[in-house]
Coordinates of C-alpha atoms and ligand atoms in Angstrom, one line a residue:
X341 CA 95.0 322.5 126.2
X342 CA 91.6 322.2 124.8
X343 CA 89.7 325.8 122.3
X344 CA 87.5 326.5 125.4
X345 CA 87.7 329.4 127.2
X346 CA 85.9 330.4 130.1
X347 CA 85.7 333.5 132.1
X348 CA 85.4 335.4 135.5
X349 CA 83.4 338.7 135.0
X350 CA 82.7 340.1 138.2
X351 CA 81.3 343.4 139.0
X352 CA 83.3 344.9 141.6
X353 CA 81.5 347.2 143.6
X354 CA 82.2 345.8 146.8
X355 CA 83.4 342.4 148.3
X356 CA 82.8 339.1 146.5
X357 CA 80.2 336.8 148.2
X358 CA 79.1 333.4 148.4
X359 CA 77.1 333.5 145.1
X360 CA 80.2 335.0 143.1
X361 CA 82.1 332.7 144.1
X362 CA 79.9 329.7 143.6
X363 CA 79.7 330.9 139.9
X364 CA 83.5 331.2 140.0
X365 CA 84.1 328.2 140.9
X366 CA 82.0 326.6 138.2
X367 CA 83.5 328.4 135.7
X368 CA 86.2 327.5 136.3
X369 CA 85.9 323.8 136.9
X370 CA 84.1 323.0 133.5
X371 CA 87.0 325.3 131.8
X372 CA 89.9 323.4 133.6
X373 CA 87.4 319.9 132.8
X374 CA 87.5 320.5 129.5
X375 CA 91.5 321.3 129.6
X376 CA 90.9 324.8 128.5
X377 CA 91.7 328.1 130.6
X378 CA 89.8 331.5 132.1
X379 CA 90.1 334.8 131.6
X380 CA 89.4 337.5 133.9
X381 CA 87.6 340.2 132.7
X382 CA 86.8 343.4 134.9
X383 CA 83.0 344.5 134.6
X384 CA 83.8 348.1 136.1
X385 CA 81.7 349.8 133.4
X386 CA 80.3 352.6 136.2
X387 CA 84.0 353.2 137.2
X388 CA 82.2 355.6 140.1
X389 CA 80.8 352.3 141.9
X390 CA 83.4 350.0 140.6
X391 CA 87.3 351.4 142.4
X392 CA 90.0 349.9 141.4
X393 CA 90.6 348.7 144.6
X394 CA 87.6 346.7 145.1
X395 CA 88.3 345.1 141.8
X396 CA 92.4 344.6 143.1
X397 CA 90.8 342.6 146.1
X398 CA 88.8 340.6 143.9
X399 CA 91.9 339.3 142.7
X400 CA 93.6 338.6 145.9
X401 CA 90.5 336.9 147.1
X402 CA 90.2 334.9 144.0
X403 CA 93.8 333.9 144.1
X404 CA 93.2 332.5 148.0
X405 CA 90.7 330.6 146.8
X406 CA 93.0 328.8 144.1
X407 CA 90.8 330.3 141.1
X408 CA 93.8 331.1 139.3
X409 CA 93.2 332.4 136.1
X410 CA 95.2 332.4 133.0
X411 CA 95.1 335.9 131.3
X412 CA 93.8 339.2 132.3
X413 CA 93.4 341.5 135.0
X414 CA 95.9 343.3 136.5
X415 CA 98.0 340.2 134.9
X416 CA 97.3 341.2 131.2
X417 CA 97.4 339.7 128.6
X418 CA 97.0 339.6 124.4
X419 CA 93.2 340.6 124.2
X420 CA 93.4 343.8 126.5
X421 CA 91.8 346.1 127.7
X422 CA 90.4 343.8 130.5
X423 CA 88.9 346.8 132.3
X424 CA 85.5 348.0 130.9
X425 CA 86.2 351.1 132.1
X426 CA 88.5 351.2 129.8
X427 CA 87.1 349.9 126.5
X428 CA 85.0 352.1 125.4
X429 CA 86.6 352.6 122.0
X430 CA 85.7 349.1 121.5
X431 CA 81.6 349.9 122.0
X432 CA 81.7 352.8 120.2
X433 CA 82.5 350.5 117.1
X434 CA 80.2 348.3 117.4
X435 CA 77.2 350.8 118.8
X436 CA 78.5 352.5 115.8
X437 CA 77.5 348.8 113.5
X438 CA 74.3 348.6 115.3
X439 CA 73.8 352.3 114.4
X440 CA 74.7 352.0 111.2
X441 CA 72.0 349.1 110.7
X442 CA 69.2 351.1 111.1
X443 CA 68.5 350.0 114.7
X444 CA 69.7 352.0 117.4
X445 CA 67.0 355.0 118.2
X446 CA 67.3 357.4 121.1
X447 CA 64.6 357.5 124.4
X448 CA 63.6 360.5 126.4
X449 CA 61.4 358.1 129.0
X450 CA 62.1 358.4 132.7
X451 CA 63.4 356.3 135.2
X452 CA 59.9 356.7 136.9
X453 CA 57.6 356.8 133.4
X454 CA 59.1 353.5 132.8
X455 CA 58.8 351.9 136.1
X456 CA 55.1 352.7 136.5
X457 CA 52.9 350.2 138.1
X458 CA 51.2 348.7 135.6
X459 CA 54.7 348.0 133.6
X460 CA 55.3 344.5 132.4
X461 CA 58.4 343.1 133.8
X462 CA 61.2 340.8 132.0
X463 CA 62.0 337.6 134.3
X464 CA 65.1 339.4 135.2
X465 CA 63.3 342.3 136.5
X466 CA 63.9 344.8 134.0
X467 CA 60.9 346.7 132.6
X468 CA 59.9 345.4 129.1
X469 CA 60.4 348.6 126.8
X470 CA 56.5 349.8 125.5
X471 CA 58.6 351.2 122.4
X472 CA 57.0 354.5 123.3
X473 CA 59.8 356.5 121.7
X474 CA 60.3 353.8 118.7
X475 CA 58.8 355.4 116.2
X476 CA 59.3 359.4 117.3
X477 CA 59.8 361.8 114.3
X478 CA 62.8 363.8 113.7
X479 CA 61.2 366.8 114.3
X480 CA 59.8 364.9 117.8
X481 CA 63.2 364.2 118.8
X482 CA 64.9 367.3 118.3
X483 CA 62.1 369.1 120.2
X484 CA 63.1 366.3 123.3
X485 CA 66.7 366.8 122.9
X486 CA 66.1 370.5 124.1
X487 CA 65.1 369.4 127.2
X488 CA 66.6 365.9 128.1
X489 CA 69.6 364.0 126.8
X490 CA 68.4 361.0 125.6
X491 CA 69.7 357.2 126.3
X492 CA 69.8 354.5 123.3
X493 CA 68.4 351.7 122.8
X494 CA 68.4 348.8 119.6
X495 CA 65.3 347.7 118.4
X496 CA 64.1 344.0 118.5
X497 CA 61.9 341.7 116.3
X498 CA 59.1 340.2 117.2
X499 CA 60.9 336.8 117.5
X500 CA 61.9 333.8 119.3
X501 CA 65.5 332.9 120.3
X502 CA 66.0 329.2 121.2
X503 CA 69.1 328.1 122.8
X504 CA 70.1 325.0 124.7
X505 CA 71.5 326.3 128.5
X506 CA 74.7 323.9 129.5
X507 CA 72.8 323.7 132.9
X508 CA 69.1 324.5 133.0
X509 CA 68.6 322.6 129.2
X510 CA 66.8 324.1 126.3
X511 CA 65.4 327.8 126.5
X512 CA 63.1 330.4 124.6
X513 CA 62.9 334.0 124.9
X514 CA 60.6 336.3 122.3
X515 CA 62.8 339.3 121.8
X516 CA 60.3 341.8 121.7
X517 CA 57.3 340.5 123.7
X518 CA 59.7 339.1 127.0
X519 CA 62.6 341.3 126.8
X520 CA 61.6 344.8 124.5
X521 CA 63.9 347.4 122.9
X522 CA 66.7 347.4 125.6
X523 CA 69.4 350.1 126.1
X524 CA 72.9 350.2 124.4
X525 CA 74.2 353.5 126.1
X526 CA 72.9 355.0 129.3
X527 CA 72.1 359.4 128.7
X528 CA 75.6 360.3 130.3
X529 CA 77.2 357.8 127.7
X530 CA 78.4 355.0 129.4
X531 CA 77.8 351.4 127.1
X532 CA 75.2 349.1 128.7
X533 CA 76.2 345.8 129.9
X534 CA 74.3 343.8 127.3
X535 CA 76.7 345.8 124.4
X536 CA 79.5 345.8 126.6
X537 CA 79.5 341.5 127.9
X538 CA 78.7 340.6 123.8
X539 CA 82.0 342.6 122.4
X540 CA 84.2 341.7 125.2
X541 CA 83.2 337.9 125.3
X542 CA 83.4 338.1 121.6
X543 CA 87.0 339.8 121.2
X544 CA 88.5 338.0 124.4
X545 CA 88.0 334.4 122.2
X546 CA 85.7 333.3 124.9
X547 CA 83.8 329.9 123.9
X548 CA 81.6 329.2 127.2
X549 CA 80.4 331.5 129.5
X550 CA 79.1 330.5 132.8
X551 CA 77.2 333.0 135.3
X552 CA 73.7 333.1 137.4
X553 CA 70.9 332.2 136.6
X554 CA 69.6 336.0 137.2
X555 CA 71.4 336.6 133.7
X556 CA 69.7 333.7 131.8
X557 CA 67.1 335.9 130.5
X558 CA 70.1 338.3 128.9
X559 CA 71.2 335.9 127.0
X560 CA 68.3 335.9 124.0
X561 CA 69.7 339.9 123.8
X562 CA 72.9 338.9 123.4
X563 CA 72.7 336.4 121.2
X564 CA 70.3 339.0 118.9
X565 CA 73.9 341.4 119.4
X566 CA 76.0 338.6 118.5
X567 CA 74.5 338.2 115.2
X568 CA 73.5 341.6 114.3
X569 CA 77.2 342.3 114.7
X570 CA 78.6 338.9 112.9
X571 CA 80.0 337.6 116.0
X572 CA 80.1 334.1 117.0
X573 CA 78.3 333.1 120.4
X574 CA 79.7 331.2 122.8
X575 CA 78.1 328.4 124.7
X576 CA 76.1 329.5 127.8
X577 CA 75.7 328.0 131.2
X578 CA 73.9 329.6 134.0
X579 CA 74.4 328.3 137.5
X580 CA 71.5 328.1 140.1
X581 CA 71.4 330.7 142.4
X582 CA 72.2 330.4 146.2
X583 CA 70.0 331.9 149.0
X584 CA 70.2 332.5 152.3
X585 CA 68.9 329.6 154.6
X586 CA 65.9 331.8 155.2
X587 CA 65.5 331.9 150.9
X588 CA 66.4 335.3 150.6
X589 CA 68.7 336.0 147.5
X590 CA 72.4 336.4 149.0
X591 CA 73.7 339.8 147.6
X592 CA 77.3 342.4 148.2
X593 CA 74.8 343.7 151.1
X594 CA 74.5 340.1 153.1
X595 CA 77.6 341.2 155.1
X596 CA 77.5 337.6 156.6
X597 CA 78.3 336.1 153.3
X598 CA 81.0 338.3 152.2
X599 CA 84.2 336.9 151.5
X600 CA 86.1 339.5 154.0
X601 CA 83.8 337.2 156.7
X602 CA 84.3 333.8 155.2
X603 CA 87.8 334.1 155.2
X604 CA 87.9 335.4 159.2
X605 CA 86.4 332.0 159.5
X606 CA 87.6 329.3 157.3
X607 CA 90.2 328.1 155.2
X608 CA 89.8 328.0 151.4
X609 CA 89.1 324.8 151.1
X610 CA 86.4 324.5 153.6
X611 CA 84.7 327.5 151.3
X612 CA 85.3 325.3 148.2
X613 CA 84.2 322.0 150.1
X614 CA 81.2 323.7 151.1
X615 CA 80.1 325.2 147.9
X616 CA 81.2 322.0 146.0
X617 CA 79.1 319.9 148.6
X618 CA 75.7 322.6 147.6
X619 CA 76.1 322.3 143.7
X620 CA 75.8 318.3 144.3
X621 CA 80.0 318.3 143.6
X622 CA 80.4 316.3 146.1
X623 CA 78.1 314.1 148.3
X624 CA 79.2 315.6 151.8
X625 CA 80.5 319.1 152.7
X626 CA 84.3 318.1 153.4
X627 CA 87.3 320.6 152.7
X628 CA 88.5 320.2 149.0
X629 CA 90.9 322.3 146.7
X630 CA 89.3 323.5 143.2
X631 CA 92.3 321.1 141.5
X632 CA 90.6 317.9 143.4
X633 CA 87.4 318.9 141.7
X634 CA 88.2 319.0 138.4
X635 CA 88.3 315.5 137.3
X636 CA 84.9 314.5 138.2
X637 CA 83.3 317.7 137.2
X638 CA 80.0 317.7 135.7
X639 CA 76.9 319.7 134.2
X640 CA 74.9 316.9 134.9
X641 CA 75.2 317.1 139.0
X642 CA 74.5 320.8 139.2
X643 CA 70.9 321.3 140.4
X644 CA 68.9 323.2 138.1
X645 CA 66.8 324.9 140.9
X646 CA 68.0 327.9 143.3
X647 CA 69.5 326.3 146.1
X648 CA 69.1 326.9 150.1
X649 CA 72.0 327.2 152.0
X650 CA 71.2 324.7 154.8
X651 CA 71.6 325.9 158.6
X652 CA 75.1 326.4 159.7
X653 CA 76.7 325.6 156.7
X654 CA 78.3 328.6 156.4
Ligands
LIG935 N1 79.3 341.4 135.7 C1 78.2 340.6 136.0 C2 78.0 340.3 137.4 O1 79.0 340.4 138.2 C3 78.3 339.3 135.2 C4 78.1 339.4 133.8 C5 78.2 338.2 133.0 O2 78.7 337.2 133.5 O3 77.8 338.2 131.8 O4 76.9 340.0 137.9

């Protein structure tokens, strides 16, 4: 078995769809290319939205599919907690690093102050931070503390972060003029995502992490929390997104493409045929396990742009 490890990291609020998968299956064919394994990591940081039992599905659904993976999850394993929901010891050592570094200030601005109109947006569609509570006082803050508790956030640079995507090639985010101060802890405490995926991926010995495209903007801030903490990165790929045949973006609302539909309909394989056939895997949509695929798996067939799901494919 090859160093590299991949990952699933789904967010299990409801039922997988198409999308998830599509990134699953990726995953997990350039791991299993490269003779290395997955882990399954459980991205139930807002335990309300995330039960256990949507995340117990995901499992069994993932398993149909023949995306087995090699440690974590309800399985275990040696780098545990595989929950977030319960890891947050882990943050707190780390958002106590950042802290510790000067760089972590807290932020009294509104849901609604923050999304005004005339905000600027990241590429992701997060709004880039104005840094209006950057530089508040002490005196300032303990005056806002009265009234609101605040969320956290780390400040950036003004600097560029260069990295070469596995599929979409070489990319280049300015951390403070594209992405802005962005949160580490939410007001009622719960770790933000970009804190949360950087430890995890880091203490979990991942080496490549595959995911949507929606996330490829993340990555600059994550890299920035890799090194501020003296963790190594691992390599990043992000996957084209699928959309509906109508170019909507599928999402856990498109009911249609939710596994608990697919799998009323077809068999595994016709799924994994299908989605092989969209990610140019394949050159026709015919039923295919993911072992079949592994052999000829590559990068270099994997479009770079969203793709349509043609008419009654699905
Ligand atoms: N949990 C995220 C999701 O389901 C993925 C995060 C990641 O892959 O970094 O969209």
């Amino acid at each position: 078995m090859s160093g590299t490890v991949g990952r699933f990291a789904p967010s299990p609020s409801g039922r997988l769809h198409l999308g998830n998968l599509a990134c699953s299956l990726l995953a997990w064919l350039s791991a299993k290319h490269q003779g290395g394994k997955i882990v399954l990591r459980i991205e139930d940081l807002d335990a309300e939205r995330c039960p256990r039992k949507y995340a117990d599905q995901l499992e069994e659904d993932l398993s149909w599919l023949g995306l087995v993976w090699d440690e974590g999850g309800s399985h275990g394993g040696p780098h545990g907690p595989y929950y977030q929901s319960e890891c947050a010891p882990v943050y707190e050592e780390a958002y106590a690093k950042l802290a510790a570094q000067g760089l972590v200030y807290p932020c009294f601005c509104s849901r609604s102050q923050l999304h005004a109109a005339s905000a600027p947006h990241t590429s992701d569609g997060n709004v880039i931070y104005p840094g209006t509570c950057r530089d508040l006082t002490p005196e300032e803050i303990a005056e806002k503390r009265k009234h609101k508790a605040p969320a956290y956030r780390v400040r950036v640079p003004d600097e560029n972060v260069r990295f070469v995507d596995g599929c979409m090639g070489p990319h280049t985010e300015n951390l403070l003029r594209d992405c802005g101060d962005f949160y580490l802890r939410r007001a009622d405490g719960v770790f933000a995502y970009q804190l949360a995926v950087v430890v995890d991926d880091a203490r979990m010995g991942v080496t490549e992490v595959v995911r949507g495209a929606d996330l490829l903007s993340s990555t600059a801030r994550q890299l920035y929390l890799y090194r501020l903490l003296g963790l190594k990165a691992p390599r990043f790929a992000h996957c084209p997104l699928l959309l509906a045949p109508d170019g909507r973006r599928l999402s856990k609302r498109d009911g249609d493409q939710s596994l608990e539909n697919l799998r009323a309909k077809y068999t595994a394989e016709e799924i994994v045929g299908r989605l092989a056939y969209v990610y140019g895997l394949q050159p026709e949509p015919a039923p295919r396990t993911p072992e079949s695929l592994i052999t000829d798996f590559s990068w270099e067939n994997v479009p770079k742009e969203d793709i349509c799901l043609p008419e009654n494919l699905f």
